[in-house]
Structures are given as C-alpha cells and as structure tokens.
mmCIF file of C-alpha atoms in Angstrom:
data_model
loop_
_atom_site.group_PDB
_atom_site.id
_atom_site.type_symbol
_atom_site.label_atom_id
_atom_site.label_comp_id
_atom_site.label_asym_id
_atom_site.label_seq_id
_atom_site.Cartn_x
_atom_site.Cartn_y
_atom_site.Cartn_z
ATOM 1 C CA ALA A 804 -58.536 -10.406 9.407
ATOM 2 C CA GLN A 805 -60.954 -13.088 11.105
ATOM 3 C CA SER A 806 -63.228 -11.304 13.271
ATOM 4 C CA VAL A 807 -66.342 -12.280 15.323
ATOM 5 C CA THR A 808 -69.202 -10.199 16.470
ATOM 6 C CA GLN A 809 -72.387 -11.231 19.134
ATOM 7 C CA LEU A 810 -74.623 -9.576 18.839
ATOM 8 C CA GLY A 811 -76.722 -7.804 21.898
ATOM 9 C CA SER A 812 -74.146 -8.442 25.320
ATOM 10 C CA HIS A 813 -76.945 -8.408 27.414
ATOM 11 C CA VAL A 814 -79.508 -10.898 26.572
ATOM 12 C CA SER A 815 -83.016 -11.534 28.908
ATOM 13 C CA VAL A 816 -85.302 -14.485 28.245
ATOM 14 C CA SER A 817 -88.193 -15.618 30.341
ATOM 15 C CA GLU A 818 -87.746 -19.301 31.949
ATOM 16 C CA GLY A 819 -88.936 -21.598 29.599
ATOM 17 C CA ALA A 820 -88.736 -19.117 26.642
ATOM 18 C CA LEU A 821 -86.743 -19.753 23.848
ATOM 19 C CA VAL A 822 -82.419 -18.812 23.881
ATOM 20 C CA LEU A 823 -81.059 -17.189 20.935
ATOM 21 C CA LEU A 824 -77.953 -15.439 21.072
ATOM 22 C CA ARG A 825 -75.734 -14.853 17.544
ATOM 23 C CA CYS A 826 -73.308 -14.994 16.213
ATOM 24 C CA ASN A 827 -71.723 -14.022 13.471
ATOM 25 C CA TYR A 828 -68.031 -14.530 11.713
ATOM 26 C CA SER A 829 -65.510 -13.535 9.171
ATOM 27 C CA SER A 830 -63.226 -15.765 7.502
ATOM 28 C CA SER A 831 -60.843 -16.361 4.762
ATOM 29 C CA VAL A 832 -61.546 -20.550 4.765
ATOM 30 C CA PRO A 833 -64.274 -22.239 6.594
ATOM 31 C CA PRO A 834 -63.759 -21.806 10.166
ATOM 32 C CA TYR A 835 -63.601 -24.133 13.370
ATOM 33 C CA LEU A 836 -66.524 -22.552 15.614
ATOM 34 C CA PHE A 837 -67.666 -22.893 19.313
ATOM 35 C CA TRP A 838 -69.392 -21.767 22.236
ATOM 36 C CA TYR A 839 -68.404 -21.682 25.444
ATOM 37 C CA VAL A 840 -70.207 -20.763 28.740
ATOM 38 C CA GLN A 841 -68.720 -18.803 31.457
ATOM 39 C CA TYR A 842 -70.377 -18.501 34.843
ATOM 40 C CA PRO A 843 -69.496 -16.397 37.422
ATOM 41 C CA ASN A 844 -66.024 -16.644 38.832
ATOM 42 C CA GLN A 845 -65.805 -19.601 36.758
ATOM 43 C CA GLY A 846 -63.047 -20.422 34.042
ATOM 44 C CA LEU A 847 -64.903 -21.010 30.275
ATOM 45 C CA GLN A 848 -66.528 -24.578 29.726
ATOM 46 C CA LEU A 849 -67.448 -25.898 25.520
ATOM 47 C CA LEU A 850 -70.770 -25.899 25.219
ATOM 48 C CA LEU A 851 -70.076 -27.643 21.680
ATOM 49 C CA LYS A 852 -67.935 -27.123 18.469
ATOM 50 C CA TYR A 853 -68.469 -26.860 14.505
ATOM 51 C CA THR A 854 -65.841 -29.174 13.075
ATOM 52 C CA SER A 855 -66.453 -29.144 9.265
ATOM 53 C CA ALA A 856 -68.684 -32.274 9.649
ATOM 54 C CA ALA A 857 -72.587 -31.628 10.548
ATOM 55 C CA THR A 858 -73.972 -28.202 10.537
ATOM 56 C CA LEU A 859 -76.032 -28.787 12.853
ATOM 57 C CA VAL A 860 -74.060 -29.148 15.934
ATOM 58 C CA LYS A 861 -75.440 -30.535 19.601
ATOM 59 C CA GLY A 862 -73.624 -29.353 22.382
ATOM 60 C CA ILE A 863 -74.189 -29.810 26.184
ATOM 61 C CA ASN A 864 -77.259 -28.576 28.343
ATOM 62 C CA GLY A 865 -79.884 -28.676 25.377
ATOM 63 C CA PHE A 866 -78.208 -26.112 23.078
ATOM 64 C CA GLU A 867 -77.195 -27.035 19.731
ATOM 65 C CA ALA A 868 -75.520 -24.469 16.803
ATOM 66 C CA GLU A 869 -76.441 -23.702 13.172
ATOM 67 C CA PHE A 870 -73.415 -23.561 10.814
ATOM 68 C CA LYS A 871 -75.088 -21.436 8.011
ATOM 69 C CA LYS A 872 -72.146 -20.547 5.738
ATOM 70 C CA SER A 873 -74.323 -18.387 3.539
ATOM 71 C CA GLU A 874 -74.823 -15.975 6.524
ATOM 72 C CA THR A 875 -71.411 -16.885 8.178
ATOM 73 C CA SER A 876 -73.494 -17.026 11.326
ATOM 74 C CA PHE A 877 -73.208 -19.649 14.092
ATOM 75 C CA HIS A 878 -76.315 -18.837 16.388
ATOM 76 C CA LEU A 879 -76.493 -20.478 19.927
ATOM 77 C CA THR A 880 -80.496 -21.693 20.804
ATOM 78 C CA LYS A 881 -82.294 -23.531 23.230
ATOM 79 C CA PRO A 882 -85.478 -24.612 22.858
ATOM 80 C CA SER A 883 -86.803 -23.758 26.749
ATOM 81 C CA ALA A 884 -84.262 -21.520 29.191
ATOM 82 C CA HIS A 885 -83.933 -22.709 32.483
ATOM 83 C CA MET A 886 -82.515 -20.295 35.459
ATOM 84 C CA SER A 887 -79.228 -22.078 35.278
ATOM 85 C CA ASP A 888 -78.221 -21.170 32.270
ATOM 86 C CA ALA A 889 -77.681 -17.522 33.355
ATOM 87 C CA ALA A 890 -74.364 -16.665 32.318
ATOM 88 C CA GLU A 891 -72.307 -14.961 29.719
ATOM 89 C CA TYR A 892 -71.475 -16.913 26.551
ATOM 90 C CA PHE A 893 -68.969 -16.754 23.849
ATOM 91 C CA CYS A 894 -68.730 -17.234 20.490
ATOM 92 C CA ALA A 895 -65.299 -18.185 19.155
ATOM 93 C CA VAL A 896 -63.449 -18.637 15.841
ATOM 94 C CA ARG A 897 -60.163 -20.545 14.740
ATOM 95 C CA ASP A 898 -59.497 -19.645 11.227
ATOM 96 C CA PRO A 899 -57.190 -22.513 9.270
ATOM 97 C CA GLY A 900 -56.771 -19.345 7.328
ATOM 98 C CA ALA A 901 -55.625 -16.984 9.293
ATOM 99 C CA GLY A 902 -52.625 -19.004 11.707
ATOM 100 C CA ASN A 903 -55.223 -21.012 13.112
ATOM 101 C CA MET A 904 -55.490 -17.878 15.188
ATOM 102 C CA LEU A 905 -58.044 -17.955 17.942
ATOM 103 C CA THR A 906 -61.141 -15.408 18.045
ATOM 104 C CA PHE A 907 -63.417 -14.650 20.738
ATOM 105 C CA GLY A 908 -66.510 -12.471 19.908
ATOM 106 C CA GLY A 909 -67.111 -9.788 22.554
ATOM 107 C CA GLY A 910 -69.435 -12.325 24.502
ATOM 108 C CA THR A 911 -73.568 -11.889 25.726
ATOM 109 C CA ARG A 912 -74.708 -12.244 28.987
ATOM 110 C CA LEU A 913 -77.918 -14.469 29.589
ATOM 111 C CA MET A 914 -80.610 -13.376 31.925
ATOM 112 C CA VAL A 915 -82.949 -15.822 32.993
ATOM 113 C CA LYS A 916 -86.657 -14.217 34.744
ATOM 114 C CA PRO A 917 -88.726 -16.780 36.599
ATOM 115 C CA GLU B 1030 -54.880 -35.563 32.526
ATOM 116 C CA ALA B 1031 -54.782 -33.364 29.845
ATOM 117 C CA GLN B 1032 -54.233 -30.333 31.113
ATOM 118 C CA VAL B 1033 -53.101 -26.332 30.682
ATOM 119 C CA THR B 1034 -51.756 -24.837 33.957
ATOM 120 C CA GLN B 1035 -51.353 -21.533 35.151
ATOM 121 C CA ASN B 1036 -49.312 -19.789 37.870
ATOM 122 C CA PRO B 1037 -50.346 -17.517 39.943
ATOM 123 C CA ARG B 1038 -54.009 -18.496 40.321
ATOM 124 C CA TYR B 1039 -54.842 -15.434 41.738
ATOM 125 C CA LEU B 1040 -52.534 -12.153 42.872
ATOM 126 C CA ILE B 1041 -52.040 -8.632 43.762
ATOM 127 C CA THR B 1042 -48.869 -6.184 43.016
ATOM 128 C CA VAL B 1043 -47.889 -3.418 42.580
ATOM 129 C CA THR B 1044 -47.227 -0.314 39.772
ATOM 130 C CA GLY B 1045 -44.030 -1.166 38.667
ATOM 131 C CA LYS B 1046 -42.835 -4.481 39.831
ATOM 132 C CA LYS B 1047 -42.163 -7.237 37.369
ATOM 133 C CA LEU B 1048 -44.392 -10.313 37.360
ATOM 134 C CA THR B 1049 -44.438 -12.779 35.738
ATOM 135 C CA VAL B 1050 -47.494 -15.796 35.137
ATOM 136 C CA THR B 1051 -46.817 -18.784 33.626
ATOM 137 C CA CYS B 1052 -48.379 -21.302 31.178
ATOM 138 C CA SER B 1053 -47.784 -25.207 30.880
ATOM 139 C CA GLN B 1054 -49.717 -26.967 28.548
ATOM 140 C CA ASN B 1055 -48.898 -31.302 28.261
ATOM 141 C CA MET B 1056 -50.436 -32.146 25.100
ATOM 142 C CA ASN B 1057 -47.211 -31.088 22.838
ATOM 143 C CA HIS B 1058 -49.357 -28.660 21.472
ATOM 144 C CA GLU B 1059 -48.323 -25.794 18.773
ATOM 145 C CA TYR B 1060 -50.305 -22.793 19.156
ATOM 146 C CA MET B 1061 -50.911 -21.241 22.512
ATOM 147 C CA SER B 1062 -52.558 -17.915 23.332
ATOM 148 C CA TRP B 1063 -53.075 -14.949 25.970
ATOM 149 C CA TYR B 1064 -56.180 -13.719 26.317
ATOM 150 C CA ARG B 1065 -57.341 -10.805 28.835
ATOM 151 C CA GLN B 1066 -61.436 -10.808 29.859
ATOM 152 C CA ASP B 1067 -62.577 -7.492 31.026
ATOM 153 C CA PRO B 1068 -66.317 -6.910 31.710
ATOM 154 C CA GLY B 1069 -67.796 -5.903 28.309
ATOM 155 C CA LEU B 1070 -65.064 -6.034 26.443
ATOM 156 C CA GLY B 1071 -64.939 -10.169 26.322
ATOM 157 C CA LEU B 1072 -61.716 -12.091 25.821
ATOM 158 C CA ARG B 1073 -58.995 -10.057 24.039
ATOM 159 C CA GLN B 1074 -55.719 -11.765 22.315
ATOM 160 C CA ILE B 1075 -52.612 -10.790 23.726
ATOM 161 C CA TYR B 1076 -50.287 -12.830 21.931
ATOM 162 C CA TYR B 1077 -50.853 -15.843 20.237
ATOM 163 C CA SER B 1078 -47.541 -18.153 19.378
ATOM 164 C CA MET B 1079 -47.597 -20.920 16.637
ATOM 165 C CA ASN B 1080 -44.645 -23.032 18.033
ATOM 166 C CA VAL B 1081 -41.244 -23.206 19.315
ATOM 167 C CA GLU B 1082 -39.323 -19.184 18.847
ATOM 168 C CA VAL B 1083 -42.792 -18.319 16.877
ATOM 169 C CA THR B 1084 -44.956 -15.300 18.411
ATOM 170 C CA ASP B 1085 -46.917 -13.087 17.250
ATOM 171 C CA LYS B 1086 -48.889 -9.904 18.840
ATOM 172 C CA GLY B 1087 -52.578 -9.861 19.490
ATOM 173 C CA ASP B 1088 -55.161 -7.083 19.819
ATOM 174 C CA VAL B 1089 -53.769 -5.745 23.024
ATOM 175 C CA PRO B 1090 -50.157 -6.767 22.950
ATOM 176 C CA GLU B 1091 -49.333 -3.782 24.887
ATOM 177 C CA GLY B 1092 -47.382 -3.991 28.208
ATOM 178 C CA TYR B 1093 -46.573 -7.638 27.923
ATOM 179 C CA LYS B 1094 -44.333 -9.978 27.078
ATOM 180 C CA VAL B 1095 -44.024 -13.484 26.215
ATOM 181 C CA SER B 1096 -41.574 -15.693 24.775
ATOM 182 C CA ARG B 1097 -41.823 -19.238 24.071
ATOM 183 C CA LYS B 1098 -38.443 -21.262 24.216
ATOM 184 C CA GLU B 1099 -40.160 -24.911 24.719
ATOM 185 C CA LYS B 1100 -43.212 -26.144 23.104
ATOM 186 C CA ARG B 1101 -44.810 -26.778 26.705
ATOM 187 C CA ASN B 1102 -44.103 -23.089 28.215
ATOM 188 C CA PHE B 1103 -46.249 -19.982 27.513
ATOM 189 C CA PRO B 1104 -45.055 -17.526 30.257
ATOM 190 C CA LEU B 1105 -46.623 -14.217 29.929
ATOM 191 C CA ILE B 1106 -44.264 -11.169 31.220
ATOM 192 C CA LEU B 1107 -45.776 -8.024 32.865
ATOM 193 C CA GLU B 1108 -42.045 -5.813 33.054
ATOM 194 C CA SER B 1109 -43.978 -2.739 34.473
ATOM 195 C CA PRO B 1110 -47.193 -3.704 35.343
ATOM 196 C CA SER B 1111 -50.231 -0.825 35.225
ATOM 197 C CA PRO B 1112 -53.925 -0.414 36.844
ATOM 198 C CA ASN B 1113 -55.265 -0.351 33.802
ATOM 199 C CA GLN B 1114 -53.351 -3.823 33.162
ATOM 200 C CA THR B 1115 -55.454 -5.328 36.241
ATOM 201 C CA SER B 1116 -58.058 -8.209 34.637
ATOM 202 C CA LEU B 1117 -58.614 -11.712 34.404
ATOM 203 C CA TYR B 1118 -56.068 -13.589 31.995
ATOM 204 C CA PHE B 1119 -56.732 -16.971 29.870
ATOM 205 C CA CYS B 1120 -53.376 -19.141 28.435
ATOM 206 C CA ALA B 1121 -55.097 -21.533 25.911
ATOM 207 C CA SER B 1122 -53.517 -24.122 23.277
ATOM 208 C CA TRP B 1123 -54.302 -26.602 20.866
ATOM 209 C CA GLY B 1124 -52.568 -28.701 18.174
ATOM 210 C CA VAL B 1125 -52.959 -29.039 14.545
ATOM 211 C CA SER B 1126 -56.328 -30.718 14.151
ATOM 212 C CA GLY B 1127 -57.325 -28.247 16.845
ATOM 213 C CA ASN B 1128 -60.527 -29.618 17.522
ATOM 214 C CA THR B 1129 -60.195 -28.941 21.045
ATOM 215 C CA ILE B 1130 -58.832 -26.033 22.922
ATOM 216 C CA TYR B 1131 -57.590 -26.428 26.296
ATOM 217 C CA PHE B 1132 -57.565 -23.499 28.531
ATOM 218 C CA GLY B 1133 -56.456 -22.956 32.093
ATOM 219 C CA GLU B 1134 -58.439 -21.331 34.935
ATOM 220 C CA GLY B 1135 -57.768 -18.308 34.626
ATOM 221 C CA SER B 1136 -55.223 -15.508 36.585
ATOM 222 C CA TRP B 1137 -57.068 -12.768 38.629
ATOM 223 C CA LEU B 1138 -54.476 -9.914 38.116
ATOM 224 C CA THR B 1139 -54.627 -7.127 40.052
ATOM 225 C CA VAL B 1140 -52.251 -3.880 39.849
ATOM 226 C CA VAL B 1141 -52.493 -1.359 42.686
#
C-alpha cells in the first residue's frame, strides 16, 4: 500500500530564510506527486505537481520541489520565506500501481517569524 | 467551468440523525474520493470510487457509506452520526490521466 510521510508537523522559519518541507513516499511504481497549500479556513490549493516529466518542478508563489526516485522523496523548497507563506502544506501521491488512489501526508504547518 | 460541488458547506446536526453530503463533478471523471481533515491528522481517505458501482474503503470508513450510481455523483452518507465525525470533509475527483485533481470547497460538519 502506498504511504506518504511528511517529517515535521510544524516548521518555523524566519522571514527571508529558506523553507524546506519534507515529503517521502512509498509506491509500487513511479507515482504522481503533488503539493497543496491550505490557508486558514480555506480549501486546498495546488502548489505544484510532478507527472513524470522534469524532476525539478516549479510551482506558484516561488515554491519548487525535486523528485528523487532513489530517495523516494519530493521535498518542497522556497529560497526566501514570506509572512504570507504561513499555512498548512500537504504532500499527496497518486499511485497508478494502487488503483490510482490519492493519498495525503499528515501535513506540515509552516510558521514564519518576522 | 470544471468543478466539484459539495453540499452542504456547513451543517450542525444532532447525534443519530442521518445525513448525506453530496458531491458532484462535471468533468466525466472516473475517480472520486472522500476525505476528512482533522487537526494534526492531515487528510484521511474515507471511501474511494474508481467508476460507477465500484467503490472501496479508505483508511477511516467506519460510520460512513457511499454509493456511485452515476458517474458524476458520489454522496457520503452518515447513517447515525456521532460527535467523533465532527470534521471538515473534502470530495475530490480526477480522470484516468490524473494530472489534475479537483477538490470541492469542503463541508464543515458538526455533530452535537
């Protein structure tokens, strides 16, 4: 069965610092990978997705993620945090080898300090 | 416009009173799924459907039922709601290619 692990349920960075949110997955075949952001009291917004093209994926709001097959990882980064980045972030995996199920990680709440 | 529509968006109900949360998509997607979101637990899958009349349990199916009689609709049924089903619920749909996942806006359900 596929699984998604997000290391760190809470991450705190200073404004202007590097943001690194970790996501590891297990999948029987090369999966499709997604990062979503959720602002307070709102729905899910797609940040970026990996669909077997380039391994380095650029998304909205300056975020990017790199698919590393050997490490089964899809970590999300942003060079310089902004106060408006404070939100909850979810990594998700769609596994063609598991009936195309979409599975989410537990989420990481990003806090940005002034 | 491509969309997933959930109703109701907000509901306060009492223990034991049956309720249905509807989910409808207009993209002819094969796959649909229900998730519940609870603080610290992320989004957990309740039920999943691969096509009409094909459904499967997710990680937390207890207390829920679903049906997929038509491709566009995937209602979530709480036969006898309990307070531990107080949560934020999301419906999602995607096609065979699965490059884009569409989510409903969420349904806030409170069971008292």
